[in-house]
mmCIF file of C-alpha atoms in Angstrom:
data_model
loop_
_atom_site.group_PDB
_atom_site.id
_atom_site.type_symbol
_atom_site.label_atom_id
_atom_site.label_comp_id
_atom_site.label_asym_id
_atom_site.label_seq_id
_atom_site.Cartn_x
_atom_site.Cartn_y
_atom_site.Cartn_z
ATOM 1 C CA GLY K 1 1.794 19.240 -5.411
ATOM 2 C CA ALA K 2 -1.112 18.270 -3.226
ATOM 3 C CA GLY K 3 -0.458 14.533 -3.424
ATOM 4 C CA VAL K 4 1.578 11.840 -5.102
ATOM 5 C CA SER K 5 0.995 11.675 -8.761
ATOM 6 C CA GLN K 6 1.830 8.910 -11.186
ATOM 7 C CA SER K 7 1.812 8.734 -15.009
ATOM 8 C CA PRO K 8 0.651 7.226 -17.125
ATOM 9 C CA ARG K 9 -2.479 5.980 -15.326
ATOM 10 C CA TYR K 10 -2.889 3.170 -17.894
ATOM 11 C CA LYS K 11 -0.376 1.523 -20.069
ATOM 12 C CA VAL K 12 -0.844 -1.273 -22.574
ATOM 13 C CA ALA K 13 2.429 -2.841 -23.825
ATOM 14 C CA LYS K 14 3.043 -5.671 -26.159
ATOM 15 C CA ARG K 15 5.195 -8.419 -24.761
ATOM 16 C CA GLY K 16 8.815 -7.652 -25.153
ATOM 17 C CA GLN K 17 8.371 -3.907 -25.084
ATOM 18 C CA ASP K 18 10.137 -1.657 -22.539
ATOM 19 C CA VAL K 19 7.918 0.685 -20.351
ATOM 20 C CA ALA K 20 8.745 3.524 -18.072
ATOM 21 C CA LEU K 21 6.348 4.570 -15.183
ATOM 22 C CA ARG K 22 6.746 7.885 -13.516
ATOM 23 C CA CYS K 23 6.176 8.904 -9.905
ATOM 24 C CA ASP K 24 5.949 12.471 -8.549
ATOM 25 C CA PRO K 25 6.156 12.359 -4.743
ATOM 26 C CA ILE K 26 4.832 15.108 -2.450
ATOM 27 C CA SER K 27 7.257 17.866 -2.392
ATOM 28 C CA GLY K 28 9.811 17.621 0.353
ATOM 29 C CA HIS K 29 9.108 13.800 0.957
ATOM 30 C CA VAL K 30 12.344 12.129 1.587
ATOM 31 C CA SER K 31 11.392 8.553 1.239
ATOM 32 C CA LEU K 32 9.808 6.943 -1.897
ATOM 33 C CA PHE K 33 8.491 3.309 -2.205
ATOM 34 C CA TRP K 34 7.282 1.247 -5.231
ATOM 35 C CA TYR K 35 4.805 -1.472 -4.781
ATOM 36 C CA GLN K 36 3.306 -3.984 -7.227
ATOM 37 C CA GLN K 37 -0.338 -4.936 -6.855
ATOM 38 C CA ALA K 38 -1.550 -8.058 -8.859
ATOM 39 C CA LEU K 39 -5.197 -8.471 -9.438
ATOM 40 C CA GLY K 40 -7.097 -9.329 -6.244
ATOM 41 C CA GLN K 41 -3.975 -9.163 -4.047
ATOM 42 C CA GLY K 42 -2.397 -6.742 -1.648
ATOM 43 C CA PRO K 43 0.460 -4.618 -2.711
ATOM 44 C CA GLU K 44 3.853 -6.046 -2.632
ATOM 45 C CA PHE K 45 7.147 -4.088 -2.019
ATOM 46 C CA LEU K 46 9.495 -3.680 -4.957
ATOM 47 C CA THR K 47 12.010 -0.966 -3.915
ATOM 48 C CA TYR K 48 12.798 1.996 -1.694
ATOM 49 C CA PHE K 49 14.561 5.295 -1.943
ATOM 50 C CA GLN K 50 15.741 7.674 0.674
ATOM 51 C CA ASN K 51 16.573 10.830 -1.380
ATOM 52 C CA GLU K 52 18.520 9.604 -4.313
ATOM 53 C CA ALA K 53 19.856 6.537 -2.666
ATOM 54 C CA GLN K 54 18.102 3.366 -3.380
ATOM 55 C CA LEU K 55 18.417 1.635 -0.058
ATOM 56 C CA ASP K 56 16.439 -1.661 -0.730
ATOM 57 C CA LYS K 57 15.650 -3.282 -4.071
ATOM 58 C CA SER K 58 15.024 -6.730 -2.685
ATOM 59 C CA GLY K 59 11.557 -6.880 -3.957
ATOM 60 C CA LEU K 60 12.223 -6.311 -7.725
ATOM 61 C CA PRO K 61 11.314 -9.606 -9.429
ATOM 62 C CA SER K 62 13.934 -9.809 -11.965
ATOM 63 C CA ASP K 63 16.723 -7.843 -13.507
ATOM 64 C CA ARG K 64 14.326 -6.570 -16.051
ATOM 65 C CA PHE K 65 13.149 -4.181 -13.375
ATOM 66 C CA PHE K 66 15.103 -1.052 -12.713
ATOM 67 C CA ALA K 67 14.234 2.129 -10.698
ATOM 68 C CA GLU K 68 16.021 5.486 -10.266
ATOM 69 C CA ARG K 69 15.473 8.735 -8.467
ATOM 70 C CA PRO K 70 18.414 10.660 -9.706
ATOM 71 C CA GLU K 71 17.665 14.126 -8.060
ATOM 72 C CA GLY K 72 15.874 12.701 -4.975
ATOM 73 C CA SER K 73 12.454 13.793 -6.136
ATOM 74 C CA VAL K 74 10.832 12.260 -9.225
ATOM 75 C CA SER K 75 11.294 8.449 -9.683
ATOM 76 C CA THR K 76 11.068 6.150 -12.680
ATOM 77 C CA LEU K 77 10.423 2.536 -12.653
ATOM 78 C CA LYS K 78 11.436 0.858 -15.883
ATOM 79 C CA ILE K 79 10.558 -2.631 -17.058
ATOM 80 C CA GLN K 80 12.497 -4.077 -19.864
ATOM 81 C CA ARG K 81 11.218 -6.749 -22.265
ATOM 82 C CA THR K 82 7.764 -6.819 -20.602
ATOM 83 C CA GLN K 83 6.186 -10.253 -19.927
ATOM 84 C CA GLN K 84 2.521 -11.065 -19.224
ATOM 85 C CA GLU K 85 3.297 -11.697 -15.597
ATOM 86 C CA ASP K 86 4.362 -8.129 -15.231
ATOM 87 C CA SER K 87 0.650 -7.002 -15.606
ATOM 88 C CA ALA K 88 -0.366 -5.241 -12.409
ATOM 89 C CA VAL K 89 -1.005 -2.079 -10.870
ATOM 90 C CA TYR K 90 2.221 -0.242 -9.864
ATOM 91 C CA LEU K 91 1.844 1.931 -6.792
ATOM 92 C CA CYS K 92 4.239 4.726 -5.679
ATOM 93 C CA ALA K 93 4.231 6.134 -2.064
ATOM 94 C CA SER K 94 6.163 8.684 -0.412
ATOM 95 C CA SER K 95 6.864 9.657 3.214
ATOM 96 C CA LEU K 96 8.259 12.590 5.081
ATOM 97 C CA PHE K 97 10.569 10.644 7.325
ATOM 98 C CA ALA K 98 11.859 13.655 9.296
ATOM 99 C CA GLY K 99 13.002 11.902 12.471
ATOM 100 C CA GLY K 100 10.255 11.298 14.874
ATOM 101 C CA SER K 101 7.566 11.319 12.224
ATOM 102 C CA SER K 102 5.035 8.635 12.118
ATOM 103 C CA TYR K 103 6.307 7.428 8.851
ATOM 104 C CA GLU K 104 2.975 7.568 7.228
ATOM 105 C CA GLN K 105 3.079 6.701 3.573
ATOM 106 C CA TYR K 106 0.978 8.498 1.018
ATOM 107 C CA PHE K 107 0.038 6.604 -2.118
ATOM 108 C CA GLY K 108 -0.564 7.703 -5.576
ATOM 109 C CA PRO K 109 -3.338 6.432 -7.723
ATOM 110 C CA GLY K 110 -1.190 3.894 -9.518
ATOM 111 C CA THR K 111 -0.324 2.832 -13.037
ATOM 112 C CA ARG K 112 -2.242 -0.052 -14.451
ATOM 113 C CA LEU K 113 0.043 -1.956 -16.739
ATOM 114 C CA THR K 114 -1.445 -4.422 -19.174
ATOM 115 C CA VAL K 115 0.941 -6.595 -21.251
ATOM 116 C CA THR K 116 -0.584 -8.361 -24.173
ATOM 117 C CA ALA M 1 10.199 -11.348 9.059
ATOM 118 C CA GLN M 2 6.816 -9.534 9.233
ATOM 119 C CA SER M 3 3.534 -10.829 7.909
ATOM 120 C CA VAL M 4 -0.116 -10.013 7.924
ATOM 121 C CA THR M 5 -3.140 -12.163 7.819
ATOM 122 C CA GLN M 6 -6.651 -10.854 6.990
ATOM 123 C CA LEU M 7 -9.376 -13.229 7.853
ATOM 124 C CA GLY M 8 -12.018 -13.313 5.267
ATOM 125 C CA SER M 9 -11.446 -12.041 1.728
ATOM 126 C CA HIS M 10 -15.038 -10.740 1.472
ATOM 127 C CA VAL M 11 -17.244 -9.388 4.280
ATOM 128 C CA SER M 12 -20.971 -8.358 3.675
ATOM 129 C CA VAL M 13 -22.903 -6.213 6.259
ATOM 130 C CA SER M 14 -26.170 -4.517 6.088
ATOM 131 C CA GLU M 15 -26.406 -0.717 6.024
ATOM 132 C CA GLY M 16 -26.318 0.408 9.690
ATOM 133 C CA ALA M 17 -24.754 -2.855 11.031
ATOM 134 C CA LEU M 18 -21.445 -3.239 12.877
ATOM 135 C CA VAL M 19 -18.380 -3.531 10.526
ATOM 136 C CA LEU M 20 -15.580 -5.778 11.769
ATOM 137 C CA LEU M 21 -12.488 -6.520 9.646
ATOM 138 C CA ARG M 22 -9.986 -8.830 11.087
ATOM 139 C CA CYS M 23 -6.204 -8.467 11.029
ATOM 140 C CA ASN M 24 -3.513 -10.440 12.738
ATOM 141 C CA TYR M 25 0.151 -9.696 12.339
ATOM 142 C CA SER M 26 3.571 -11.302 12.954
ATOM 143 C CA SER M 27 6.460 -9.303 13.879
ATOM 144 C CA SER M 28 9.862 -9.772 15.798
ATOM 145 C CA VAL M 29 9.930 -6.120 16.780
ATOM 146 C CA PRO M 30 7.315 -3.606 18.019
ATOM 147 C CA PRO M 31 5.133 -3.064 15.003
ATOM 148 C CA TYR M 32 3.758 -0.133 13.408
ATOM 149 C CA LEU M 33 0.152 -0.961 12.132
ATOM 150 C CA PHE M 34 -1.970 0.585 9.467
ATOM 151 C CA TRP M 35 -5.298 0.187 7.761
ATOM 152 C CA TYR M 36 -5.789 1.525 4.138
ATOM 153 C CA VAL M 37 -8.834 1.721 2.154
ATOM 154 C CA GLN M 38 -8.903 1.347 -1.737
ATOM 155 C CA TYR M 39 -11.888 2.250 -3.933
ATOM 156 C CA PRO M 40 -11.952 0.965 -7.460
ATOM 157 C CA ASN M 41 -9.287 2.368 -9.753
ATOM 158 C CA GLN M 42 -7.745 4.552 -6.965
ATOM 159 C CA GLY M 43 -4.769 4.472 -4.805
ATOM 160 C CA LEU M 44 -4.570 3.606 -1.121
ATOM 161 C CA GLN M 45 -5.913 6.011 1.455
ATOM 162 C CA LEU M 46 -4.874 5.757 5.120
ATOM 163 C CA LEU M 47 -7.687 5.119 7.551
ATOM 164 C CA LEU M 48 -5.677 4.971 10.728
ATOM 165 C CA LYS M 49 -2.396 4.036 12.149
ATOM 166 C CA TYR M 50 -0.858 2.723 15.462
ATOM 167 C CA THR M 51 2.611 3.517 16.353
ATOM 168 C CA THR M 52 3.086 3.883 20.085
ATOM 169 C CA GLY M 53 0.914 5.009 22.913
ATOM 170 C CA ALA M 54 -2.814 4.593 23.161
ATOM 171 C CA THR M 55 -3.862 1.186 21.783
ATOM 172 C CA LEU M 56 -7.325 2.297 20.650
ATOM 173 C CA VAL M 57 -6.851 4.474 17.605
ATOM 174 C CA LYS M 58 -9.531 6.438 15.764
ATOM 175 C CA GLY M 59 -9.363 7.204 12.149
ATOM 176 C CA ILE M 60 -11.279 8.823 9.405
ATOM 177 C CA ASN M 61 -14.839 8.101 8.380
ATOM 178 C CA GLY M 62 -15.825 6.729 11.872
ATOM 179 C CA PHE M 63 -13.372 3.763 11.843
ATOM 180 C CA GLU M 64 -11.204 2.722 14.726
ATOM 181 C CA ALA M 65 -8.920 -0.155 15.570
ATOM 182 C CA GLU M 66 -7.438 -1.616 18.748
ATOM 183 C CA PHE M 67 -3.925 -2.898 19.012
ATOM 184 C CA LYS M 68 -3.881 -6.010 21.258
ATOM 185 C CA LYS M 69 -0.227 -7.197 21.667
ATOM 186 C CA SER M 70 -1.257 -10.327 23.598
ATOM 187 C CA GLU M 71 -3.411 -11.408 20.579
ATOM 188 C CA THR M 72 -1.245 -9.928 17.779
ATOM 189 C CA SER M 73 -4.236 -8.329 16.407
ATOM 190 C CA PHE M 74 -5.218 -5.016 14.989
ATOM 191 C CA HIS M 75 -9.032 -5.497 14.020
ATOM 192 C CA LEU M 76 -10.848 -2.627 12.238
ATOM 193 C CA THR M 77 -14.435 -1.668 13.423
ATOM 194 C CA LYS M 78 -17.081 0.766 12.644
ATOM 195 C CA PRO M 79 -20.337 0.930 14.574
ATOM 196 C CA SER M 80 -22.676 1.599 11.745
ATOM 197 C CA ALA M 81 -21.974 0.733 8.077
ATOM 198 C CA HIS M 82 -22.702 3.234 5.320
ATOM 199 C CA MET M 83 -23.001 2.349 1.625
ATOM 200 C CA SER M 84 -19.973 4.584 0.895
ATOM 201 C CA ASP M 85 -17.934 2.195 3.107
ATOM 202 C CA ALA M 86 -17.999 -0.413 0.305
ATOM 203 C CA ALA M 87 -14.444 -0.801 -0.794
ATOM 204 C CA GLU M 88 -11.241 -2.978 -0.344
ATOM 205 C CA TYR M 89 -9.484 -2.724 2.970
ATOM 206 C CA PHE M 90 -5.769 -3.564 3.642
ATOM 207 C CA CYS M 91 -4.046 -3.996 6.857
ATOM 208 C CA ALA M 92 -0.284 -3.465 6.903
ATOM 209 C CA VAL M 93 2.707 -3.592 9.258
ATOM 210 C CA SER M 94 6.140 -1.926 9.173
ATOM 211 C CA GLN M 95 9.017 -1.253 11.444
ATOM 212 C CA GLY M 96 8.795 2.530 11.021
ATOM 213 C CA ASN M 97 10.161 4.107 7.795
ATOM 214 C CA THR M 98 10.432 0.722 6.202
ATOM 215 C CA PRO M 99 8.465 -0.774 3.522
ATOM 216 C CA LEU M 100 4.915 -1.816 4.386
ATOM 217 C CA VAL M 101 3.834 -5.538 4.355
ATOM 218 C CA PHE M 102 0.278 -5.875 3.449
ATOM 219 C CA GLY M 103 -2.434 -8.473 3.954
ATOM 220 C CA LYS M 104 -4.277 -9.783 0.948
ATOM 221 C CA GLY M 105 -7.195 -7.452 1.538
ATOM 222 C CA THR M 106 -10.828 -7.743 2.591
ATOM 223 C CA ARG M 107 -13.512 -6.627 0.200
ATOM 224 C CA LEU M 108 -16.419 -4.959 2.164
ATOM 225 C CA SER M 109 -19.910 -4.940 0.650
ATOM 226 C CA VAL M 110 -22.722 -3.016 2.236
ATOM 227 C CA ILE M 111 -26.321 -4.146 1.536
ATOM 228 C CA ALA M 112 -29.074 -1.637 1.496
#
C-alpha cells in the first residue's frame, strides 16, 4: 500500500474486554514499531519487530499487552482485560531498514482506544 | 539512556513571523534526530531528520533545523509562519533503527 494503515481507527471497549489492534506496514518494510500516545503527551515505545522476530518488548506496560507479527508483515497488538488507563492512541510505524538506510519511520494514523 | 526535552508546551506566533521550536536531547552515542508534525486525529509526519553530515537540515514545508552537538540541541525554525503550520510538533531521538524517544511535544498556534 501507499502508507501504513491501522484498523480500527476508533475503538470503544468496556473495562475488562479484550481488544485487538491491527497494523499493515508499508510493503517490504522490515521493521515495525508500536507506540502508545496518551492525551497531551508524546508517543512512548511499546514494542519492536524485525521481520517476525520481536526484538524488544520492554515498553509493554503489563502482561495484559501482547503483540505479534507471525509472517513478518501485518502486526496485531492485543490488550487483554482492558483498564481505563489503557485509553490512548496506539500508533504503528514501519521502516525499511535495509543496511545504510536512514531508518526513517513512517507512521500510521493510529487507533484511538477509549475504555469506559 | 536517551531523552528529549522540548521547551514550551505551547508556542503562539503571528502569521508571517519566525517560528522557533526548541529541542534539547541527551544521548550517550551519536544521535539520529527527527522532527515530526501531528495534525488533529492524524498520525505523525516526518518534517526532517539529521543522521550524519551537514548539520543544517532542510525539511518539508519550509522548515529547517540545525544540529548543534556542543549545545545538544536540534531547534526547528521556519522564517515565516503560515496558518496551515498550526499543529503539534514532536522532536525525537534514536540510535538508528531503534525505537524513537519523543519529547512531550509543542503545540504551535498561528494567529492571523
